[in-house]
Short mmCIF file of C-alpha atoms and ligand atoms in Angstrom, two decimals:
data_model
loop_
_atom_site.label_atom_id
_atom_site.label_comp_id
_atom_site.label_asym_id
_atom_site.label_seq_id
_atom_site.Cartn_x
_atom_site.Cartn_y
_atom_site.Cartn_z
CA MET A 508 -3.02 63.28 -22.15
CA PRO A 509 0.67 62.16 -22.33
CA VAL A 510 1.29 58.74 -20.63
CA GLU A 511 1.24 59.10 -17.14
CA GLY A 512 2.95 57.62 -14.11
CA GLU A 513 6.96 56.00 -12.66
CA TYR A 514 9.66 56.56 -15.40
CA GLU A 515 11.53 53.61 -15.82
CA PRO A 516 14.90 54.38 -18.37
CA SER A 517 16.11 51.80 -20.62
CA PRO A 518 18.21 49.54 -19.56
CA GLU A 519 20.50 50.30 -22.28
CA LYS A 520 22.90 53.51 -22.04
CA TRP A 521 23.13 54.35 -25.34
CA VAL A 522 19.40 54.25 -26.03
CA ARG A 523 18.12 56.40 -21.82
CA ASP A 524 20.76 59.02 -22.83
CA GLN A 525 19.39 59.30 -26.70
CA VAL A 526 15.57 59.88 -25.24
CA GLU A 527 17.69 62.53 -22.15
CA VAL A 528 19.10 64.65 -24.98
CA TYR A 529 15.94 64.45 -27.18
CA GLU A 530 13.68 65.23 -23.71
CA ARG A 531 15.83 67.81 -22.93
CA THR A 532 16.49 69.75 -25.91
CA GLY A 533 13.15 69.77 -27.81
CA GLY A 534 14.43 67.19 -30.11
CA ARG A 535 17.81 69.99 -31.24
CA GLU A 536 19.87 67.45 -29.59
CA GLY A 537 19.65 63.52 -29.77
CA ASN A 538 17.73 63.55 -32.79
CA THR A 539 19.51 60.81 -35.73
CA LEU A 540 20.82 57.51 -35.10
CA PRO A 541 24.09 58.26 -33.47
CA GLY A 542 27.00 58.30 -36.19
CA ARG A 543 23.47 59.31 -38.90
CA THR A 544 21.53 61.60 -40.42
CA GLU A 545 18.00 59.96 -40.86
CA PRO A 546 15.67 61.37 -38.37
CA VAL A 547 14.26 60.05 -35.12
CA VAL A 548 10.99 60.37 -32.49
CA VAL A 549 10.10 59.25 -29.27
CA PHE A 550 7.81 57.50 -28.54
CA THR A 551 6.62 56.86 -24.53
CA THR A 552 4.54 53.46 -23.98
CA ARG A 553 2.79 52.13 -20.78
CA GLY A 554 5.16 48.76 -19.55
CA ALA A 555 2.69 46.14 -20.40
CA LYS A 556 3.18 44.30 -17.03
CA SER A 557 4.75 46.70 -15.03
CA GLY A 558 2.58 49.37 -16.17
CA LYS A 559 5.41 52.03 -15.54
CA VAL A 560 6.33 54.99 -17.94
CA ARG A 561 8.38 53.67 -20.95
CA LYS A 562 10.25 54.97 -23.81
CA ASN A 563 12.12 54.26 -26.58
CA PRO A 564 13.98 55.89 -29.69
CA LEU A 565 12.92 54.93 -33.15
CA MET A 566 13.66 56.17 -36.48
CA LYS A 567 11.31 58.70 -38.19
CA VAL A 568 8.68 57.25 -40.07
CA GLU A 569 5.85 59.60 -41.54
CA HIS A 570 2.92 60.05 -44.02
CA ASP A 571 0.39 62.61 -43.31
CA GLY A 572 0.61 62.90 -39.62
CA VAL A 573 0.37 59.16 -38.49
CA TYR A 574 3.76 57.53 -37.43
CA ALA A 575 4.98 54.09 -38.17
CA MET A 576 6.98 52.34 -35.43
CA VAL A 577 8.94 49.62 -36.66
CA ALA A 578 9.79 46.33 -34.33
CA SER A 579 13.22 45.83 -36.03
CA GLN A 580 15.44 45.68 -32.69
CA GLY A 581 18.19 45.32 -35.61
CA GLY A 582 17.14 42.02 -37.01
CA ALA A 583 17.09 40.24 -33.36
CA PRO A 584 14.95 37.34 -33.42
CA LYS A 585 12.76 38.26 -30.74
CA HIS A 586 10.19 41.77 -30.37
CA PRO A 587 11.27 44.55 -28.67
CA THR A 588 9.14 44.58 -25.14
CA TRP A 589 7.78 47.50 -26.79
CA TYR A 590 5.29 46.29 -28.87
CA PHE A 591 4.53 44.27 -26.57
CA ASN A 592 3.39 47.93 -24.44
CA LEU A 593 0.78 48.79 -27.31
CA LYS A 594 -0.77 45.60 -28.41
CA THR A 595 -1.65 46.05 -24.05
CA HIS A 596 -2.28 49.61 -24.20
CA PRO A 597 -2.75 50.63 -27.62
CA ASP A 598 -4.29 53.88 -26.12
CA GLU A 599 -1.50 54.77 -24.68
CA VAL A 600 1.54 55.94 -26.45
CA THR A 601 2.83 60.11 -26.39
CA VAL A 602 5.10 60.89 -29.64
CA GLN A 603 7.26 63.32 -29.05
CA ASP A 604 8.50 64.32 -32.84
CA GLY A 605 10.52 67.88 -31.80
CA GLU A 606 8.93 70.09 -30.01
CA ARG A 607 5.82 68.97 -30.46
CA VAL A 608 4.67 66.21 -28.08
CA TRP A 609 1.20 64.76 -29.08
CA ASP A 610 -1.59 61.75 -28.46
CA GLY A 611 -1.89 59.50 -29.64
CA VAL A 612 -3.00 55.13 -30.98
CA ALA A 613 -1.45 52.62 -32.10
CA ARG A 614 -2.05 49.95 -34.77
CA GLU A 615 -0.43 46.86 -36.05
CA ILE A 616 -0.91 46.83 -39.84
CA ASP A 617 -0.24 44.44 -42.25
CA GLY A 618 -2.13 43.29 -45.44
CA ASP A 619 -1.79 46.37 -48.38
CA GLU A 620 -1.08 48.52 -45.96
CA TYR A 621 1.59 47.35 -44.79
CA ALA A 622 3.06 46.72 -47.93
CA GLN A 623 2.86 50.55 -48.42
CA TRP A 624 3.84 51.73 -44.97
CA TRP A 625 7.12 48.54 -45.12
CA GLU A 626 8.38 50.76 -48.65
CA ARG A 627 8.39 54.55 -46.69
CA ALA A 628 9.92 52.63 -43.61
CA VAL A 629 12.80 51.67 -45.92
CA ALA A 630 12.90 54.82 -48.12
CA ALA A 631 13.19 56.25 -44.30
CA PHE A 632 15.81 53.68 -43.26
CA PRO A 633 17.36 51.89 -45.55
CA ASP A 634 18.56 49.70 -43.16
CA TYR A 635 15.44 48.40 -42.63
CA ALA A 636 15.73 45.87 -45.54
CA ASP A 637 18.77 44.61 -44.11
CA TYR A 638 17.44 43.82 -40.57
CA GLN A 639 13.88 42.18 -42.53
CA ARG A 640 16.19 39.68 -43.63
CA LYS A 641 18.43 39.23 -40.90
CA THR A 642 15.51 37.70 -39.22
CA ASP A 643 12.47 35.17 -39.62
CA ARG A 644 10.07 37.42 -37.63
CA LYS A 645 7.70 38.82 -39.20
CA ILE A 646 9.03 42.93 -38.92
CA PRO A 647 6.33 44.35 -37.23
CA LEU A 648 4.99 47.65 -38.37
CA VAL A 649 2.70 49.56 -35.59
CA LEU A 650 0.95 53.03 -36.93
CA VAL A 651 -0.18 55.64 -34.15
CA GLU A 652 -2.72 57.88 -35.34
CA PRO A 653 -3.76 61.18 -33.57
CA LYS A 654 -6.47 60.08 -30.78
CA ASN A 655 -8.66 63.06 -31.93
N1 F42 B 845 14.72 49.68 -31.84
C1 F42 B 845 13.46 49.59 -32.98
O1 F42 B 845 13.41 48.32 -32.70
N2 F42 B 845 13.69 49.98 -34.58
C2 F42 B 845 13.85 51.19 -34.13
O2 F42 B 845 13.62 52.09 -35.51
C3 F42 B 845 14.68 51.82 -33.37
C4 F42 B 845 16.14 53.01 -33.70
C5 F42 B 845 16.47 53.62 -32.60
C6 F42 B 845 17.23 55.21 -32.64
C7 F42 B 845 17.78 55.51 -32.05
C8 F42 B 845 17.77 54.91 -30.52
O3 F42 B 845 18.29 54.72 -28.97
C9 F42 B 845 17.40 53.44 -30.86
C10 F42 B 845 16.62 52.72 -31.55
N3 F42 B 845 15.65 51.63 -31.39
C11 F42 B 845 14.94 51.14 -32.76
C12 F42 B 845 16.39 50.72 -30.13
C13 F42 B 845 14.97 51.20 -29.53
O4 F42 B 845 14.96 52.60 -28.81
C14 F42 B 845 14.26 50.10 -28.05
O5 F42 B 845 15.82 50.04 -27.07
C15 F42 B 845 14.52 48.62 -29.34
O6 F42 B 845 13.48 48.45 -29.46
C16 F42 B 845 14.75 47.35 -28.63
O7 F42 B 845 13.51 47.41 -27.34
P1 F42 B 845 13.19 46.70 -25.89
O8 F42 B 845 11.55 47.27 -24.98
O9 F42 B 845 12.42 45.42 -25.88
O10 F42 B 845 14.42 47.06 -24.90
C17 F42 B 845 14.27 46.80 -23.90
C18 F42 B 845 16.44 46.14 -23.92
C19 F42 B 845 14.04 46.84 -22.60
O11 F42 B 845 14.06 48.21 -22.22
N4 F42 B 845 13.60 46.66 -22.22
C20 F42 B 845 13.41 46.72 -20.68
C21 F42 B 845 14.36 45.82 -19.09
O12 F42 B 845 13.57 45.99 -17.54
O13 F42 B 845 14.40 44.64 -19.95
C22 F42 B 845 11.68 46.16 -20.31
C23 F42 B 845 11.03 47.37 -21.05
C24 F42 B 845 9.33 46.56 -20.86
O14 F42 B 845 8.98 48.10 -21.90
N5 F42 B 845 9.04 45.91 -19.98
C25 F42 B 845 7.84 45.48 -19.60
C26 F42 B 845 6.67 46.51 -18.83
O15 F42 B 845 5.57 46.12 -18.38
O16 F42 B 845 7.63 47.31 -18.02
C27 F42 B 845 7.00 44.32 -20.40
C28 F42 B 845 6.28 43.87 -21.64
C29 F42 B 845 6.10 42.80 -22.06
O17 F42 B 845 7.52 41.86 -22.57
O18 F42 B 845 4.95 43.03 -21.83
#
């Protein structure tokens, strides 16, 4: 069952607008980063503190039906807040890729698994390499795998 409850749209207008268009059109519109060609997926999480439903578009990094959430935030010094939502509620994440909507479980990765998925992330969206150079923090990678 998708993450349910009160939806609190992002305070960032471009983010909440993209989610609105993506959901309304089943991913037929609003499905790339504005001005770019790389595809976007919408992830729903539960707020770590508020318990509210949160939605964030992220670049599509997929392999064998598993999706990676790249906590890059454009190379900002802090992790995005959705990362903390996933740490608190790893079993409450819904993925919308185009028309397909499914529930998953989130798991942060490290070591060899991180290295392999980082390569996939940069192949999908080369700017991630620049974002990593811009920040001292190691950009977290969180995998979302189907629930059953
Ligand atoms: N961000 C990325 O990090 N990686 C991407 O690949 C990426 C791609 C992308 C593509 C299209 C697009 O439109 C946006 C894209 N973004 C990407 C931006 C992404 O969707 C997020 O906006 C960004 O990562 C920042 O996430 P954020 O959760 O830090 O956003 C802030 C602005 C925000 O929403 N803050 C809320 C607020 O009210 O200030 C809080 C949201 C929240 O979840 N709060 C939790 C709660 O309990 O409700 C508390 C969390 C805690 O701190 O414990």
